[in-house]
PDB file of C-alpha atoms in Angstrom:
ATOM      1  CA  UNK I  23     -22.247 -25.627  -3.212  1.00 42.00           C
ATOM      2  CA  UNK I  24     -21.111 -22.383  -5.026  1.00 45.00           C
ATOM      3  CA  UNK I  25     -19.000 -19.809  -3.449  1.00 57.00           C
ATOM      4  CA  UNK I  26     -19.526 -15.922  -4.066  1.00 68.00           C
ATOM      5  CA  UNK I  27     -16.821 -14.446  -5.439  1.00 83.00           C
ATOM      6  CA  UNK I  28     -16.330 -10.719  -5.949  1.00 88.00           C
ATOM      7  CA  UNK I  29     -16.200  -9.415  -9.759  1.00 93.00           C
ATOM      8  CA  UNK I  30     -13.261  -7.901 -10.927  1.00 95.00           C
ATOM      9  CA  UNK I  31     -12.423  -4.158 -11.088  1.00 96.00           C
ATOM     10  CA  UNK I  32     -12.548  -2.910 -14.717  1.00 95.00           C
ATOM     11  CA  UNK I  33     -10.073   0.330 -15.008  1.00 94.00           C
ATOM     12  CA  UNK I  34     -12.285   2.881 -16.591  1.00 94.00           C
ATOM     13  CA  UNK I  35      -9.360   4.476 -18.365  1.00 93.00           C
ATOM     14  CA  UNK I  36      -7.555   1.094 -19.803  1.00 94.00           C
ATOM     15  CA  UNK I  37     -10.310  -1.534 -19.837  1.00 95.00           C
ATOM     16  CA  UNK I  38      -8.007  -4.060 -18.184  1.00 95.00           C
ATOM     17  CA  UNK I  39      -9.758  -6.441 -15.556  1.00 96.00           C
ATOM     18  CA  UNK I  40      -8.116  -6.578 -12.147  1.00 96.00           C
ATOM     19  CA  UNK I  41      -9.023  -9.934 -10.285  1.00 95.00           C
ATOM     20  CA  UNK I  42      -9.817  -8.874  -6.858  1.00 94.00           C
ATOM     21  CA  UNK I  43     -10.535 -12.518  -5.696  1.00 92.00           C
ATOM     22  CA  UNK I  44      -7.943 -14.273  -3.066  1.00 91.00           C
ATOM     23  CA  UNK I  45      -6.714 -10.556  -1.186  1.00 94.00           C
ATOM     24  CA  UNK I  46      -3.969  -9.943   1.019  1.00 96.00           C
ATOM     25  CA  UNK I  47      -5.751  -7.833   3.157  1.00 97.00           C
ATOM     26  CA  UNK I  48      -9.395  -6.664   3.122  1.00 97.00           C
ATOM     27  CA  UNK I  49     -11.979  -4.760   5.465  1.00 97.00           C
ATOM     28  CA  UNK I  50     -14.020  -1.704   5.757  1.00 98.00           C
ATOM     29  CA  UNK I  51     -12.445   2.076   6.162  1.00 98.00           C
ATOM     30  CA  UNK I  52     -13.769   5.251   5.431  1.00 97.00           C
ATOM     31  CA  UNK I  53     -12.620   7.465   2.713  1.00 97.00           C
ATOM     32  CA  UNK I  54     -12.837  11.002   2.092  1.00 95.00           C
ATOM     33  CA  UNK I  55     -14.532  11.607  -1.021  1.00 92.00           C
ATOM     34  CA  UNK I  56     -12.621  13.711  -3.531  1.00 86.00           C
ATOM     35  CA  UNK I  57     -14.736  16.190  -4.665  1.00 87.00           C
ATOM     36  CA  UNK I  58     -17.564  16.740  -1.893  1.00 89.00           C
ATOM     37  CA  UNK I  59     -14.784  15.781   1.044  1.00 90.00           C
ATOM     38  CA  UNK I  60     -17.566  13.672   2.777  1.00 95.00           C
ATOM     39  CA  UNK I  61     -16.502  10.349   4.489  1.00 96.00           C
ATOM     40  CA  UNK I  62     -17.821   7.159   2.999  1.00 96.00           C
ATOM     41  CA  UNK I  63     -17.757   3.910   4.477  1.00 97.00           C
ATOM     42  CA  UNK I  64     -16.033   1.399   1.854  1.00 98.00           C
ATOM     43  CA  UNK I  65     -14.904  -2.073   1.729  1.00 98.00           C
ATOM     44  CA  UNK I  66     -10.941  -1.905   0.707  1.00 98.00           C
ATOM     45  CA  UNK I  67      -9.048  -5.095  -0.954  1.00 98.00           C
ATOM     46  CA  UNK I  68      -5.713  -5.018  -1.161  1.00 98.00           C
ATOM     47  CA  UNK I  69      -4.112  -7.238  -3.698  1.00 96.00           C
ATOM     48  CA  UNK I  70      -0.374  -7.347  -4.871  1.00 95.00           C
ATOM     49  CA  UNK I  71       0.337  -3.643  -5.563  1.00 95.00           C
ATOM     50  CA  UNK I  72      -3.038  -2.506  -6.056  1.00 97.00           C
ATOM     51  CA  UNK I  73      -5.985  -1.268  -3.357  1.00 98.00           C
ATOM     52  CA  UNK I  74      -9.347  -1.542  -4.550  1.00 98.00           C
ATOM     53  CA  UNK I  75     -12.341  -0.263  -2.908  1.00 98.00           C
ATOM     54  CA  UNK I  76     -15.992  -1.162  -3.419  1.00 97.00           C
ATOM     55  CA  UNK I  77     -19.634  -0.145  -1.460  1.00 97.00           C
ATOM     56  CA  UNK I  78     -19.601  -3.650  -0.321  1.00 96.00           C
ATOM     57  CA  UNK I  79     -17.543  -6.629   0.109  1.00 95.00           C
ATOM     58  CA  UNK I  80     -19.406  -8.781  -3.203  1.00 93.00           C
ATOM     59  CA  UNK I  81     -19.797  -5.474  -5.538  1.00 94.00           C
ATOM     60  CA  UNK I  82     -17.346  -5.134  -8.145  1.00 95.00           C
ATOM     61  CA  UNK I  83     -14.880  -2.544  -6.754  1.00 97.00           C
ATOM     62  CA  UNK I  84     -15.616   0.899  -8.009  1.00 96.00           C
ATOM     63  CA  UNK I  85     -11.895   2.568  -7.152  1.00 96.00           C
ATOM     64  CA  UNK I  86      -8.177   1.646  -7.461  1.00 96.00           C
ATOM     65  CA  UNK I  87      -5.177   3.092  -5.550  1.00 96.00           C
ATOM     66  CA  UNK I  88      -1.864   2.073  -7.347  1.00 95.00           C
ATOM     67  CA  UNK I  89       0.510   1.337  -4.669  1.00 96.00           C
ATOM     68  CA  UNK I  90       3.541   1.148  -7.226  1.00 94.00           C
ATOM     69  CA  UNK I  91       3.038   5.228  -7.412  1.00 94.00           C
ATOM     70  CA  UNK I  92       2.380   5.731  -3.873  1.00 94.00           C
ATOM     71  CA  UNK I  93       5.293   7.558  -1.641  1.00 92.00           C
ATOM     72  CA  UNK I  94       3.700   7.293   2.007  1.00 94.00           C
ATOM     73  CA  UNK I  95       1.287   5.806   4.152  1.00 96.00           C
ATOM     74  CA  UNK I  96       1.116   7.505   7.277  1.00 96.00           C
ATOM     75  CA  UNK I  97      -0.998   8.558  10.348  1.00 95.00           C
ATOM     76  CA  UNK I  98      -3.174  11.500   9.529  1.00 95.00           C
ATOM     77  CA  UNK I  99      -5.166  12.171  12.753  1.00 93.00           C
ATOM     78  CA  UNK I 100      -4.024  15.847  12.730  1.00 93.00           C
ATOM     79  CA  UNK I 101      -4.607  16.525   9.492  1.00 93.00           C
ATOM     80  CA  UNK I 102      -8.191  14.618   8.757  1.00 92.00           C
ATOM     81  CA  UNK I 103      -9.389  15.765  12.215  1.00 93.00           C
ATOM     82  CA  UNK I 104     -10.472  12.078  12.647  1.00 93.00           C
ATOM     83  CA  UNK I 105      -9.167   9.406  15.328  1.00 95.00           C
ATOM     84  CA  UNK I 106      -7.870   6.061  13.721  1.00 96.00           C
ATOM     85  CA  UNK I 107      -7.057   8.080  10.280  1.00 97.00           C
ATOM     86  CA  UNK I 108      -4.133   7.692   7.813  1.00 97.00           C
ATOM     87  CA  UNK I 109      -3.418   8.865   4.468  1.00 97.00           C
ATOM     88  CA  UNK I 110      -1.772   7.139   1.611  1.00 97.00           C
ATOM     89  CA  UNK I 111      -0.061   9.792  -0.747  1.00 96.00           C
ATOM     90  CA  UNK I 112       1.029   9.797  -4.500  1.00 93.00           C
ATOM     91  CA  UNK I 113       2.652  12.418  -6.474  1.00 92.00           C
ATOM     92  CA  UNK I 114      -1.068  13.585  -7.347  1.00 92.00           C
ATOM     93  CA  UNK I 115      -3.546  12.837  -4.792  1.00 94.00           C
ATOM     94  CA  UNK I 116      -3.501  12.395  -1.099  1.00 95.00           C
ATOM     95  CA  UNK I 117      -5.890   9.986   0.092  1.00 96.00           C
ATOM     96  CA  UNK I 118      -7.345  10.181   3.746  1.00 97.00           C
ATOM     97  CA  UNK I 119      -8.919   6.928   5.336  1.00 97.00           C
ATOM     98  CA  UNK I 120      -9.909   6.109   9.046  1.00 96.00           C
ATOM     99  CA  UNK I 121     -10.439   2.718  10.541  1.00 97.00           C
ATOM    100  CA  UNK I 122     -12.615   1.821  13.238  1.00 97.00           C
ATOM    101  CA  UNK I 123     -10.049   1.709  15.857  1.00 97.00           C
ATOM    102  CA  UNK I 124      -6.270   2.098  16.523  1.00 96.00           C
ATOM    103  CA  UNK I 125      -5.335  -1.905  16.019  1.00 97.00           C
ATOM    104  CA  UNK I 126      -6.974  -1.682  12.420  1.00 97.00           C
ATOM    105  CA  UNK I 127      -5.681   1.517  11.661  1.00 97.00           C
ATOM    106  CA  UNK I 128      -1.988  -0.167  12.390  1.00 97.00           C
ATOM    107  CA  UNK I 129      -2.747  -3.375  10.566  1.00 97.00           C
ATOM    108  CA  UNK I 130      -3.820  -1.192   7.491  1.00 98.00           C
ATOM    109  CA  UNK I 131      -0.717   0.963   7.883  1.00 97.00           C
ATOM    110  CA  UNK I 132       1.412  -2.048   7.729  1.00 97.00           C
ATOM    111  CA  UNK I 133      -0.238  -3.907   5.133  1.00 97.00           C
ATOM    112  CA  UNK I 134       0.002  -0.904   2.888  1.00 97.00           C
ATOM    113  CA  UNK I 135       3.621  -0.124   3.838  1.00 96.00           C
ATOM    114  CA  UNK I 136       4.762  -3.646   3.048  1.00 95.00           C
ATOM    115  CA  UNK I 137       3.286  -3.552  -0.582  1.00 95.00           C
ATOM    116  CA  UNK I 138       4.690  -0.380  -1.217  1.00 94.00           C
ATOM    117  CA  UNK I 139       8.023  -1.645  -0.404  1.00 93.00           C
ATOM    118  CA  UNK I 140       7.554  -4.819  -2.161  1.00 91.00           C
ATOM    119  CA  UNK I 141       7.049  -2.963  -5.609  1.00 88.00           C
ATOM    120  CA  UNK I 142       9.596  -0.430  -4.920  1.00 81.00           C
ATOM    121  CA  UNK I 143      12.607  -0.903  -7.216  1.00 70.00           C
ATOM    122  CA  UNK I 144      14.760  -1.572  -3.933  1.00 67.00           C
ATOM    123  CA  UNK I 145      13.219  -4.249  -2.212  1.00 59.00           C
ATOM    124  CA  UNK I 146      15.368  -7.161  -1.875  1.00 63.00           C
ATOM    125  CA  UNK I 147      13.716 -10.559  -0.639  1.00 64.00           C
ATOM    126  CA  UNK I 148      15.449 -12.522   2.236  1.00 66.00           C
ATOM    127  CA  UNK I 149      16.157 -15.200  -0.677  1.00 64.00           C
ATOM    128  CA  UNK I 150      18.389 -12.402  -2.651  1.00 58.00           C
ATOM    129  CA  UNK I 151      16.245 -11.932  -5.391  1.00 54.00           C
ATOM    130  CA  UNK I 152      15.336  -8.299  -6.620  1.00 48.00           C
ATOM    131  CA  UNK I 153      11.367  -7.716  -6.529  1.00 46.00           C
ATOM    132  CA  UNK I 154       9.463  -4.727  -7.426  1.00 43.00           C
ATOM    133  CA  UNK I 155       9.425  -2.586 -10.263  1.00 43.00           C
ATOM    134  CA  UNK I 156      12.933  -1.929 -10.966  1.00 40.00           C
ATOM    135  CA  UNK I 157      16.114  -4.052 -10.084  1.00 37.00           C
ATOM    136  CA  UNK I 158      17.749  -6.812 -12.029  1.00 36.00           C
ATOM    137  CA  UNK I 159      14.961  -8.994 -13.344  1.00 37.00           C
ATOM    138  CA  UNK I 160      14.830 -11.257 -10.426  1.00 37.00           C
ATOM    139  CA  UNK I 161      18.462 -12.481 -10.357  1.00 35.00           C
ATOM    140  CA  UNK I 162      20.078 -12.394  -6.872  1.00 35.00           C
ATOM    141  CA  UNK I 163      21.771  -8.862  -6.599  1.00 36.00           C
ATOM    142  CA  UNK I 164      23.814 -10.109  -3.333  1.00 37.00           C
ATOM    143  CA  UNK I 165      26.132 -12.849  -4.115  1.00 39.00           C
ATOM    144  CA  UNK I 166      23.941 -15.451  -2.400  1.00 39.00           C
ATOM    145  CA  UNK I 167      23.852 -13.800   0.656  1.00 38.00           C
ATOM    146  CA  UNK I 168      20.870 -13.823   2.871  1.00 39.00           C
ATOM    147  CA  UNK I 169      20.971 -10.271   2.705  1.00 36.00           C
ATOM    148  CA  UNK I 170      22.970  -7.106   2.566  1.00 39.00           C
ATOM    149  CA  UNK I 171      23.337  -4.968   5.408  1.00 40.00           C
ATOM    150  CA  UNK I 172      25.858  -2.569   3.841  1.00 41.00           C
ATOM    151  CA  UNK I 173      28.026  -3.173   6.826  1.00 40.00           C
ATOM    152  CA  UNK I 174      30.997  -2.185   4.677  1.00 42.00           C
ATOM    153  CA  UNK I 175      29.140   1.280   4.026  1.00 40.00           C
ATOM    154  CA  UNK I 176      29.704   2.278   7.750  1.00 40.00           C
ATOM    155  CA  UNK I 177      33.784   1.099   8.400  1.00 42.00           C
ATOM    156  CA  UNK I 178      35.803   4.108   9.243  1.00 46.00           C
ATOM    157  CA  UNK I 179      38.605   3.190   6.964  1.00 48.00           C
ATOM    158  CA  UNK I 180      40.459   6.015   5.193  1.00 54.00           C
ATOM    159  CA  UNK I 181      39.219   4.635   1.674  1.00 53.00           C
ATOM    160  CA  UNK I 182      35.422   4.952   2.314  1.00 46.00           C
ATOM    161  CA  UNK I 183      33.868   7.872   0.615  1.00 45.00           C
ATOM    162  CA  UNK I 184      31.168   8.052   3.423  1.00 39.00           C
ATOM    163  CA  UNK I 185      33.300   9.171   6.073  1.00 37.00           C
ATOM    164  CA  UNK I 186      35.642  12.388   5.782  1.00 41.00           C
ATOM    165  CA  UNK I 187      37.861  13.682   8.537  1.00 40.00           C
TER     166      UNK I 187
END
């Protein structure tokens, strides 16, 4: 029995093909179009640091948001004048989206937010390995501590540069 698979996204600028199978999160959202500003229902696929969108779950995606370039994902009900809406912002563009209900909106904000953090140069996994675009090549940056809570930064010692009397 053959299983239907979604075709890859082909970046029109670079020609690079991005696999969209085995997504981390997916579902329908409405997206405001860039030019006409009307709302169009699209199927979104979150995989790694990329959010793809297509007309249906089985068509090749026709767009992609590179989450490694994103600065924020946050609620946007007032800005969009739509319930259950949120925005994903890059330095160049703000994408307005809305979900079918508040739970779906919260799930999308959480999933996209985690993807943005994972590709951030400051993200450190619980195992201590630096993840994302920056860092130190995946080597532990915390001397085998489970995670660094920066507790030394908040001490009130006289030689702490963060406190002044």
